[in-house]
Coordinates of C-alpha atoms in Angstrom, one line a residue:
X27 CA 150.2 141.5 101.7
X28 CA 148.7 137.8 100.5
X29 CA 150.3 136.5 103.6
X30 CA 149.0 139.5 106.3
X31 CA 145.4 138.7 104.7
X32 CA 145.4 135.3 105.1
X33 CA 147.0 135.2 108.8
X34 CA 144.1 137.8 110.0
X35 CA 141.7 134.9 108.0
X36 CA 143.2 132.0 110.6
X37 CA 143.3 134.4 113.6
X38 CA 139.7 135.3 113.1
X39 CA 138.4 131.9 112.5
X40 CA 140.6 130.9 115.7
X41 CA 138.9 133.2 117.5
X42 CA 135.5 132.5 116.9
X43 CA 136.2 128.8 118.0
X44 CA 136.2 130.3 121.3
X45 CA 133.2 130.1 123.4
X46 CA 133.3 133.1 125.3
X47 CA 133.6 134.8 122.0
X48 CA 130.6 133.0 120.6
X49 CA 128.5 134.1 123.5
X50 CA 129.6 137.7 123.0
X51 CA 129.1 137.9 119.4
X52 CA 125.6 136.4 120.0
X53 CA 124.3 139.2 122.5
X54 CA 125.8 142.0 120.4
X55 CA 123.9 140.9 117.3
X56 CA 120.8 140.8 120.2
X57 CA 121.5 144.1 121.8
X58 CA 121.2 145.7 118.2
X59 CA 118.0 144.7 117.0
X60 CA 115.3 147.5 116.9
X61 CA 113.3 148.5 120.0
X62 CA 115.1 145.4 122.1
X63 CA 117.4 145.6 125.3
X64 CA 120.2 143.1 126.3
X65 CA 118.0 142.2 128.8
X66 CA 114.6 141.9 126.9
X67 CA 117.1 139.2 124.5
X68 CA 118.4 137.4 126.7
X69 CA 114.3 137.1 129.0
X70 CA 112.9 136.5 125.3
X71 CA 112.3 132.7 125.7
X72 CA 109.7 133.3 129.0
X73 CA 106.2 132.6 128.3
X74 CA 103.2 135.1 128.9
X75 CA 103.5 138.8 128.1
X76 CA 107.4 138.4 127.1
X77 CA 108.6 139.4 123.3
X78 CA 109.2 136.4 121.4
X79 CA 113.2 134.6 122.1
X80 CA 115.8 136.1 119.2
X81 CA 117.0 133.3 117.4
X82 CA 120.5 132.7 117.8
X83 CA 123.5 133.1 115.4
X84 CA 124.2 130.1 114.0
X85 CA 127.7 130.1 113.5
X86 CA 130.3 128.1 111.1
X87 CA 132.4 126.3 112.2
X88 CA 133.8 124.3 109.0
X89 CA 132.9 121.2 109.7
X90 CA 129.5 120.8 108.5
X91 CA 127.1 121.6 111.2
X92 CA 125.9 124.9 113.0
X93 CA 126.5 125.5 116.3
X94 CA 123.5 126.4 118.9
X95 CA 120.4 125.3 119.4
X96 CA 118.2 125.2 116.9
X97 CA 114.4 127.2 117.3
X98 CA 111.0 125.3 116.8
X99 CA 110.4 122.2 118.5
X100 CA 109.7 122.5 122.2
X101 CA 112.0 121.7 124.8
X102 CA 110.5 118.8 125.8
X103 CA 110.3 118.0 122.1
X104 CA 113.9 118.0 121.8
X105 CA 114.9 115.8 124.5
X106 CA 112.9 113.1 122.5
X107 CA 115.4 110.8 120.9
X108 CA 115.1 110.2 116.9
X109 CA 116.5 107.2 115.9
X110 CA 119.2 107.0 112.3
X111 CA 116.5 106.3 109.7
X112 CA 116.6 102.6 108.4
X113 CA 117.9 101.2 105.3
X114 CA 115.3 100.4 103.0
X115 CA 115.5 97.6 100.1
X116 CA 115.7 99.3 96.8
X117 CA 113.3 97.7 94.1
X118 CA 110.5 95.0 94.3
X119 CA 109.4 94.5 97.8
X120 CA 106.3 92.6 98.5
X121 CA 107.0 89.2 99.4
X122 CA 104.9 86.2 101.1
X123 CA 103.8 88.4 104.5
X124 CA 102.7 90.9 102.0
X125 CA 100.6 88.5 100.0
X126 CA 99.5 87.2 103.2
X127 CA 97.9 90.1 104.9
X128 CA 94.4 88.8 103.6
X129 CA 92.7 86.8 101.3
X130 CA 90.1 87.1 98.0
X131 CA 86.8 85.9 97.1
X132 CA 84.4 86.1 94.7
X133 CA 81.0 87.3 94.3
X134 CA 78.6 88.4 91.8
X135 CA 80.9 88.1 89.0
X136 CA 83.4 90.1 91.0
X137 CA 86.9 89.9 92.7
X138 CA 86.7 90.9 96.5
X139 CA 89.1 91.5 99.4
X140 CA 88.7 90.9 102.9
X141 CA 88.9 94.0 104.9
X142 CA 92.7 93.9 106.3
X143 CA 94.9 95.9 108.8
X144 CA 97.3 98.0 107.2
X145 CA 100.6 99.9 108.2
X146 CA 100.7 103.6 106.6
X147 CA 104.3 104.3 107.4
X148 CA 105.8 107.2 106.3
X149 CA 109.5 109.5 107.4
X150 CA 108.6 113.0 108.6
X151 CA 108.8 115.2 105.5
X152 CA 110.8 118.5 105.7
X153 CA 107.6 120.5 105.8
X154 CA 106.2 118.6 109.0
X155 CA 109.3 119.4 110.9
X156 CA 108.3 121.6 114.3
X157 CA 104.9 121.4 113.5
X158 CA 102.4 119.0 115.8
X159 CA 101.3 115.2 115.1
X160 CA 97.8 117.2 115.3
X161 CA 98.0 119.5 112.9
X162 CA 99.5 116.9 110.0
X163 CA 97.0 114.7 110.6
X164 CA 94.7 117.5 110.3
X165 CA 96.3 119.0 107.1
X166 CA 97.9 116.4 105.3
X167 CA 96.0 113.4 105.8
X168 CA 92.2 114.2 105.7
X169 CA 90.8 110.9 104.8
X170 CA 89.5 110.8 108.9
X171 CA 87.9 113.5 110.9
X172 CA 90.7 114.5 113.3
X173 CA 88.8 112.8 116.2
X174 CA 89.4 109.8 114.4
X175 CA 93.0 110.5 114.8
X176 CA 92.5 110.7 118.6
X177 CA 90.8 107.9 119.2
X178 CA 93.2 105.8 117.1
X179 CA 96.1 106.9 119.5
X180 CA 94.5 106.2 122.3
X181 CA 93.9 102.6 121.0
X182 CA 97.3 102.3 119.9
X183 CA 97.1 102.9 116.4
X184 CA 99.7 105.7 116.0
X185 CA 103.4 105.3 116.8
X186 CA 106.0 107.4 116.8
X187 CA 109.8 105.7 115.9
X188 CA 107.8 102.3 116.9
X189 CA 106.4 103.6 120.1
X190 CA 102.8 104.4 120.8
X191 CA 101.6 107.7 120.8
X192 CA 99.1 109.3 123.1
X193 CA 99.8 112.9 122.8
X194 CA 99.2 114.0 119.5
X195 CA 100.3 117.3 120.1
X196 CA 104.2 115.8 119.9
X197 CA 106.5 118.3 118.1
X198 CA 108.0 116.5 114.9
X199 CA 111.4 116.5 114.3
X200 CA 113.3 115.6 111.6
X201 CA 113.8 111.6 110.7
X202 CA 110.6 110.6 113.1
X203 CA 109.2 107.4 112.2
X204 CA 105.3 107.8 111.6
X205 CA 103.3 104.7 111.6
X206 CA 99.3 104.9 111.1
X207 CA 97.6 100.9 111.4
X208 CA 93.9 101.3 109.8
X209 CA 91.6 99.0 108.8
X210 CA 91.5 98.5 104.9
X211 CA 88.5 98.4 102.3
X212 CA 89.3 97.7 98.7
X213 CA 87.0 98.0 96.0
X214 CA 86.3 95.4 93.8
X215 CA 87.3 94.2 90.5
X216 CA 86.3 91.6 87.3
X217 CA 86.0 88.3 88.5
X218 CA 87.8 88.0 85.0
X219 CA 90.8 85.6 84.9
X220 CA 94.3 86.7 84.2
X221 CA 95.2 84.4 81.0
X222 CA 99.1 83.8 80.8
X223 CA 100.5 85.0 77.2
X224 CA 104.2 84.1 77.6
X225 CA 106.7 83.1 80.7
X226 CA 110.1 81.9 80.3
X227 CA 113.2 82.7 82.4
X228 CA 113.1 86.7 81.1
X229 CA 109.2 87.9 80.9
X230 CA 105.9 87.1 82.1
X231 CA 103.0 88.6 79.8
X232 CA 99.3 88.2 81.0
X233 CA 96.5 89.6 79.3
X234 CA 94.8 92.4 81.7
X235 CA 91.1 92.3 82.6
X236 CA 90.0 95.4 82.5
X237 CA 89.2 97.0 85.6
X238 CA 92.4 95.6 87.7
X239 CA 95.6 98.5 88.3
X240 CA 98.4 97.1 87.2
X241 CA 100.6 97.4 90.8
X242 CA 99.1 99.1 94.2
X243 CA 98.0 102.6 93.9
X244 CA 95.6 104.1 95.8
X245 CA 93.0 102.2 97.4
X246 CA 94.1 99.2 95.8
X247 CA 96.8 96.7 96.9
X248 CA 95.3 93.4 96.6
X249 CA 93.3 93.6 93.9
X250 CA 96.2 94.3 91.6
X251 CA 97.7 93.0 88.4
X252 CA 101.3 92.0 90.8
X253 CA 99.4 90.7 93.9
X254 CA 97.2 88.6 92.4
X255 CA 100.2 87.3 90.3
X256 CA 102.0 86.9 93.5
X257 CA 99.5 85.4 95.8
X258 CA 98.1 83.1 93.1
X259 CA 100.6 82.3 90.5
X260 CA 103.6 82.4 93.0
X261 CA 105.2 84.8 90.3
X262 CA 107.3 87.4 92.6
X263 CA 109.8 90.2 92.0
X264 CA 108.3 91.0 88.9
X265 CA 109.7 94.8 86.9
X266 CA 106.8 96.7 85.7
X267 CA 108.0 97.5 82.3
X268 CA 105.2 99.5 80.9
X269 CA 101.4 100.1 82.0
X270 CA 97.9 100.5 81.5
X271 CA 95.2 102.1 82.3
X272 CA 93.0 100.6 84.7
X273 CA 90.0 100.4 82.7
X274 CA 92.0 99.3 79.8
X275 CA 93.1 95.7 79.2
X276 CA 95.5 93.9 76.8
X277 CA 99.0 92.6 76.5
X278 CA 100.6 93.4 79.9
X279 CA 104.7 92.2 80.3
X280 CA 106.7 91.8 83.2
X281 CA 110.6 91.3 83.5
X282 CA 112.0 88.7 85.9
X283 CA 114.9 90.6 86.0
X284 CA 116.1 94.7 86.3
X285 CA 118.7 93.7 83.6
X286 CA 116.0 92.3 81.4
X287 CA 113.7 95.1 82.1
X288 CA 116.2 97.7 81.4
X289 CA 117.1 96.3 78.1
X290 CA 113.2 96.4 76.8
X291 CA 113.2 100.0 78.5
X292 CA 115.7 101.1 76.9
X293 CA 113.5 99.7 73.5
X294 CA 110.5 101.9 74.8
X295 CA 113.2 104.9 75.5
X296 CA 114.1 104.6 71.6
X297 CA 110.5 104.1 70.2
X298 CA 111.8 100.7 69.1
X299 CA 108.4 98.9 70.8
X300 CA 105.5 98.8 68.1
X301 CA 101.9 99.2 70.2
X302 CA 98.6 98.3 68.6
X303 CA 95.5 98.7 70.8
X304 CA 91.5 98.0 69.7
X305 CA 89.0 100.3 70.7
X306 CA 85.0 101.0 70.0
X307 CA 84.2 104.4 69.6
X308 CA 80.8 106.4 68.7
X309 CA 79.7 107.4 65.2
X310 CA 81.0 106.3 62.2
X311 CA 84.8 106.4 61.8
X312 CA 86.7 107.8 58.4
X313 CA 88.0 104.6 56.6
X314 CA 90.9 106.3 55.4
X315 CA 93.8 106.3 57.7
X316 CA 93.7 109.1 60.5
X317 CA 96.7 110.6 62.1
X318 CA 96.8 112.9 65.5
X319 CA 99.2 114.7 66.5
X320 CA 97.5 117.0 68.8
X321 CA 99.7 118.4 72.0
X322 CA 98.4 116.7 75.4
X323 CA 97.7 118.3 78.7
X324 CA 98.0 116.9 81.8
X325 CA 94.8 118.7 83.4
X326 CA 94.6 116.6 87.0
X327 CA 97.0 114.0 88.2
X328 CA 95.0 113.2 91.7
X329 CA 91.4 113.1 89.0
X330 CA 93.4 111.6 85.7
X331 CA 92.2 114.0 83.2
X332 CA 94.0 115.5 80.0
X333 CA 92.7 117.1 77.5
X334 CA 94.6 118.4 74.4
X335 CA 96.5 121.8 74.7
X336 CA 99.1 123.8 72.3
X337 CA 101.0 123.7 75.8
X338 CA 100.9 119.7 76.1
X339 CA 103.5 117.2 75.3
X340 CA 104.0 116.4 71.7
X341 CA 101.9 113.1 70.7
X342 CA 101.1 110.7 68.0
X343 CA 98.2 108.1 67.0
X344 CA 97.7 106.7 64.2
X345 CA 94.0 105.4 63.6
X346 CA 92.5 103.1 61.0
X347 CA 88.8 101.8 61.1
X348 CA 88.1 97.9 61.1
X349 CA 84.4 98.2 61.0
X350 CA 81.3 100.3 61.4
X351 CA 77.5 99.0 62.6
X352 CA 75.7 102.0 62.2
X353 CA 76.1 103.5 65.6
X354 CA 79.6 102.8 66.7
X355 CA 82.6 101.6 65.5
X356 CA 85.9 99.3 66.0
X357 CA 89.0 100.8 65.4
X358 CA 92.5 100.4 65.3
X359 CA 95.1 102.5 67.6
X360 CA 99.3 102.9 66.9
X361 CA 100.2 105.3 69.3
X362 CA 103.8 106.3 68.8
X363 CA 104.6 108.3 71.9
X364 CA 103.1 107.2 75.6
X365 CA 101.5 109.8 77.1
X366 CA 98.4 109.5 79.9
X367 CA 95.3 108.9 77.9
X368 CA 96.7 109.6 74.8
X369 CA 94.5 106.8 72.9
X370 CA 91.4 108.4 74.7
X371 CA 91.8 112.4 74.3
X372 CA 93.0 111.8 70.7
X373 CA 90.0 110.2 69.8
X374 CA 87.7 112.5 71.7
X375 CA 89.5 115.5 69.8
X376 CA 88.3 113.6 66.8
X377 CA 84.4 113.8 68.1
X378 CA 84.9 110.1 68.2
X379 CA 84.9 109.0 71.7
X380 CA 85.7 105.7 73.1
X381 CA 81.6 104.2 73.6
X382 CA 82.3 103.7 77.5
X383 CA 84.5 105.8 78.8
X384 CA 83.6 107.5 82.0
X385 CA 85.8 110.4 81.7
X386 CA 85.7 111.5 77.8
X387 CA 82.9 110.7 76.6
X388 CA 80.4 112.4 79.2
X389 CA 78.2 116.0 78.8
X390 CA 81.0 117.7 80.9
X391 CA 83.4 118.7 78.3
X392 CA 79.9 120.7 76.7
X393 CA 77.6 119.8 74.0
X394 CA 80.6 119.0 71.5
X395 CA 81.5 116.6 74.1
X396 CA 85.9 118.0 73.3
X397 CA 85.8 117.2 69.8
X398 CA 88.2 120.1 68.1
X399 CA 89.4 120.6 71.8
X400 CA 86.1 123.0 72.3
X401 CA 85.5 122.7 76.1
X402 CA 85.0 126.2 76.8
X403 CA 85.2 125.8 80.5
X404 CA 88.6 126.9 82.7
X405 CA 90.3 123.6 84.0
X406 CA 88.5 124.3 87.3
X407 CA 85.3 124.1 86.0
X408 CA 85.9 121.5 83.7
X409 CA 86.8 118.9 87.3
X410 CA 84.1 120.4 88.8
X411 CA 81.4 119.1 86.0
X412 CA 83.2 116.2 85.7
X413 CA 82.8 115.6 89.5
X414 CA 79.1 117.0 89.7
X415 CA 78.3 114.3 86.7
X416 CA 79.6 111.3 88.6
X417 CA 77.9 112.0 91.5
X418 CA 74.4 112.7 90.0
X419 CA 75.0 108.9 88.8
X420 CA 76.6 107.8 91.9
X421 CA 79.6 106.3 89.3
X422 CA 82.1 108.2 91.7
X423 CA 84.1 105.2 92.1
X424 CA 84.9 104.5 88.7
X425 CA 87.4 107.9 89.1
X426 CA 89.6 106.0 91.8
X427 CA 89.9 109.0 93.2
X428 CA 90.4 109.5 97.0
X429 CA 87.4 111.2 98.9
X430 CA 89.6 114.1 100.4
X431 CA 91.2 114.6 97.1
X432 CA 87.5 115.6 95.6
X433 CA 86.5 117.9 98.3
X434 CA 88.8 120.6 97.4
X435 CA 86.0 120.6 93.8
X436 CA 82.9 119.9 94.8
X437 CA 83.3 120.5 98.9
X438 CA 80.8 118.5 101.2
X439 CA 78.7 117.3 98.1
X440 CA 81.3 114.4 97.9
X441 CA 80.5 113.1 101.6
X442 CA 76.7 113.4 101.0
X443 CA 76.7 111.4 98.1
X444 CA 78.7 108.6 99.5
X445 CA 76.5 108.5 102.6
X446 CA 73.1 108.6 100.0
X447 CA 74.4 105.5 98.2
X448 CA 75.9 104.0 101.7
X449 CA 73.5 101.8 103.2
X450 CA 73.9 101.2 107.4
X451 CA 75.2 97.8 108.1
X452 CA 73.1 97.2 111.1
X453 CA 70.0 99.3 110.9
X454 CA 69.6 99.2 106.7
X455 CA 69.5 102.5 106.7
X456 CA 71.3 105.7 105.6
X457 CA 74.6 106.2 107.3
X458 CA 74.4 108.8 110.8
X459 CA 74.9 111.9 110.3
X460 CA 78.2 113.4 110.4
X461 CA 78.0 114.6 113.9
X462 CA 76.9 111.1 114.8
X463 CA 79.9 109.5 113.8
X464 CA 82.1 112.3 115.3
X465 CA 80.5 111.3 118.1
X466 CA 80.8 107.3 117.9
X467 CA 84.4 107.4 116.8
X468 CA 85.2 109.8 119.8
X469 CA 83.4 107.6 122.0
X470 CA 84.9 104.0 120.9
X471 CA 88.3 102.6 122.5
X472 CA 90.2 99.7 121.3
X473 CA 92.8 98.9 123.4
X474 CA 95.4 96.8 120.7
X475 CA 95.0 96.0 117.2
X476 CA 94.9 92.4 116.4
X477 CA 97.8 91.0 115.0
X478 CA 97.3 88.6 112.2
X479 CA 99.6 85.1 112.8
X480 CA 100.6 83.5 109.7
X481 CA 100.1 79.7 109.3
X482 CA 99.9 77.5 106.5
X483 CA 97.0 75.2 105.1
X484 CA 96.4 71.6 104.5
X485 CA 97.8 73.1 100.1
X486 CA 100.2 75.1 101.9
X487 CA 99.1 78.3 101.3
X488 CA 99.7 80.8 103.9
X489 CA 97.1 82.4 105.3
X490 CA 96.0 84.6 108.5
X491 CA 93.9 83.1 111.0
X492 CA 92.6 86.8 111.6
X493 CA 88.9 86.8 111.7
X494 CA 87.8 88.4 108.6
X495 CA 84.2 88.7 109.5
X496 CA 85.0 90.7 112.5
X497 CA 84.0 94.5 112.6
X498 CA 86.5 97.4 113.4
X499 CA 85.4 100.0 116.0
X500 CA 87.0 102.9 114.4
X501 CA 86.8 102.0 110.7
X502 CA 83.9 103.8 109.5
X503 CA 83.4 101.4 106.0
X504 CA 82.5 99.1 108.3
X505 CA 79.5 100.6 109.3
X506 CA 78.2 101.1 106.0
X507 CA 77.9 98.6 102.8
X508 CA 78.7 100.7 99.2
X509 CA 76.4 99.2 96.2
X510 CA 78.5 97.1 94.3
X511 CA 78.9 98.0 91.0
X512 CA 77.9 95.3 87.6
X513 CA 80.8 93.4 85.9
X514 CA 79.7 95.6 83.1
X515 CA 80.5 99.0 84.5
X516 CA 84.2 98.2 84.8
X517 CA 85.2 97.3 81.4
X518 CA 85.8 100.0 78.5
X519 CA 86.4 99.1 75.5
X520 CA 89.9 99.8 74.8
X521 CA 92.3 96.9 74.7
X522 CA 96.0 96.7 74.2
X523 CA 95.8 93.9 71.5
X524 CA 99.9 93.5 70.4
X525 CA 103.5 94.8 71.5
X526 CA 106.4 93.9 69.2
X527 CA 110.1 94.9 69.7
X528 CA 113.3 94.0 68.6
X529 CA 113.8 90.5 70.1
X530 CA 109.7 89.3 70.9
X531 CA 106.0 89.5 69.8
X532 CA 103.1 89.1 71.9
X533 CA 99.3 89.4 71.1
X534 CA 96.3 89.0 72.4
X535 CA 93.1 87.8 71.1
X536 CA 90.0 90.1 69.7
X537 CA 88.0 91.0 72.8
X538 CA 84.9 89.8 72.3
X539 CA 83.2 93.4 71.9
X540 CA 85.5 93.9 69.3
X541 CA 83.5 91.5 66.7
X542 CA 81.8 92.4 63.6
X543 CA 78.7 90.5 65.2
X544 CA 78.7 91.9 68.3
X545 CA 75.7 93.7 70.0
X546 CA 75.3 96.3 73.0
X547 CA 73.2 94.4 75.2

């Protein structure tokens, strides 16, 4: 009987190798779907008044792949050819035409950038597959008005597998290459020197200035913690091996190596790596030692808020007070488990916020400001206060939050506001109106972006000969100039003052806020 069995399984899988089988098979299944003919399947992919085409069986065949064509891209959309996707190097990447792609300079006690072209390039997800270049754009990437879009391919801007595109209403298909070139604004950062703590042949282990993002994230690239290391220090191929926040500054390390940064991983893995951080809060601080071990809650990754939550990851932070002034006072942080903010929301929870920070310490979290966790507000409405409050002090950009990442919150408020602080570069007044520039993007052409030639200087620094100075028709921060904001707006007052594990020690000195004699000025 075993043998009968599997005999009729070989016959039948023989026979549906045949073509003429496969065919048949194929209009049966048609012919017997509800209220449909033979011939109404088989007319189903004409356009007009027609029912929509039956999708075909897609049959096994053992080896991997399903016969028949597959439905959703367009038929001119499928004679495209999609090249293999490309090898990409694993692990540290940015190198000297990286570092080169602009160049700093300093103003107002502030780092800058020089606006820069940049490549976007991105592999077309699963989701985008059989959908339009259009209606991506339009959906996923919402930074630009979609005429933006257009007027970027028509200069050039937009290729698909490395050849222009024109026609944004291209069908995707899986493994196409996107590349978007745009012209790049970073904000800027502490003029604030990165100080060198240790560097031998394992680490390197700066002391942060608060205010600088430890690698690219964001609208920030240059004006990082690595390329500023990299384009200034010569230091490259560095292994992040922990991380702070961007506000916060303190004892930052490096690894030269992945072997190196996996062994002092696997210290941080085991809670073997002692942390000691420094802050200033509000009020007067117990003296006795504090403990918190209050669950944390991620509340927004794109915004960056937590708050705690009985549903949060378990935490720990220990606390013990250096001194007290009469309004505020300094205080000493051990956190024993790493979760976002965990120095900040523990404190909050306390009802001793950090003095100057933008996100827990402001009237959004209610009268109590969090302390106990009492926010009374759902998560929703707790963004949207936090939001509103920002922009009623035009401080949105100390949330290093995208634009389009805000409007799902506050809606159009978030455009206003930009173009109420925006000043116009040529007229000194407020940016056009929204229309306007729909209007003056749709009407500019660029016909080729320029390409920036490397050459070295008389030091032998590389540098582009690009034109820095030079306006971008299509960028539209180059039509207006953002306030810059003080020195003093982009440092809080939490600092990571000493990391120990098993094999090294590094410190940091007392930031000068931190003193006994110190005064808010």
């Amino acid at each position: 009987m075993r043998l009968t069995l599997l005999h009729s399984e070989r016959y039948s899988r023989s026979l549906l190798a045949e073509p003429g089988v496969r065919r048949g098979l194929a209009a049966a299944a048609a012919s017997l779907l509800p209220g449909r003919s033979m011939e109404e399947s088989q007319a189903g992919g004409e356009q007009g008044s027609s029912p929509p085409p039956v999708k075909r069986l897609r049959l096994w065949t053992g080896k991997g792949k399903a016969k028949g064509k597959r439905p959703g891209p367009a038929e001119e959309g499928e004679k495209r050819y999609v090249p293999p996707p490309k090898k990409r190097n694993p692990g540290v990447s940015f190198g000297q035409s990286h570092f080169a792609e602009t160049s700093y300079y300093f103003e107002g006690g502030l780092r800058k950038v020089r606006p820069y072209y940049f490549d976007f390039q991105t592999y077309c997800k699963g989701r985008w597959v059989g959908e339009s270049l259009l209606h991506v754009f339009g959906t996923e990437f919402r930074a630009q008005p979609l005429e933006y879009y257009r007027a970027a391919a028509q200069a050039g801007r937009l290729r698909l597998n490395e050849q222009p595109v024109r026609d944004l209403g291209v069908i995707l298909k899986n493994n196409d290459f996107i590349r978007n070139t745009v012209h790049r604004h970073e904000p800027p950062v502490t003029a604030q020197a990165i100080e060198f703590l240790e560097e031998n042949d394992e680490v390197v282990v700066v002391d942060k200035p608060s205010s600088l993002p430890v690698h690219p994230c964001g609208r920030f690239r240059h004006n990082t913690v690595i390329f500023i290391l990299g384009k200034e220090h010569n230091l490259k191929e560095l292994h992040t091996i922990h991380r702070l926040d961007r506000l916060t500054s303190g004892v930052l390390m490096f690894a030269k190596s992945a072997e190196v940064s996996k062994r002092i991983d696997e210290q941080v893995r085991q809670r073997q790596l002692e942390k000691e951080y420094v802050c200033r809060v509000l009020g007067e601080f117990p003296e006795n030692e504090v403990t918190c071990e209050e669950p944390i809650l991620v509340v927004s990754y794109k915004v960056g808020v937590c708050r705690v939550d009985p549903k949060g990851k378990v935490c720990k932070t220990v606390f013990r007070r250096l001194s007290y002034n009469g309004k505020t006072s300094v205080v000493k942080c051990f956190p024993y488990t790493g979760r976002t903010h965990q120095i900040r929301v523990h404190l909050q929870f306390l009802g001793h916020p950090i003095v100057n920070d933008p996100i827990y310490n402001t009237d959004a979290w209610g009268p109590k400001k969090g302390k106990g966790g009492h926010i009374n507000k759902t998560d929703d409405e707790l963004l949207r206060a936090l939001v509103e409050e920002h922009l009623s002090k035009q401080s949105l950009g100390i949330l290093d939050v995208a634009e389009e990442d805000l409007k799902p919150i506050v809606g159009d408020r978030v455009q206003e506001a930009v173009l109420d602080t925006a000043v116009n570069v040529s007229s000194g007044t407020r940016e056009e109106s929204a229309g306007g520039e729909k209007s003056r993007i749709s009407a500019c052409s660029q016909n080729s972006v320029p390409q920036a030639e490397l050459h070295k200087t008389e030091s032998g620094e590389t540098c582009s000969n690009e034109s820095w100075d030079e306006k971008d028709p299509l960028c539209g921060e180059c039509k207006i100039v953002r306030p810059d904001p003080s020195p003093k707006d982009l440092v809080m007052y939490l600092h990571a003052l000493r990391y120990k594990g098993a094999e090294f020690e590094y410190c940091s000195k007392m930031p000068a806020w931190a003193h006994d004699d110190w005064e808010e000025t």
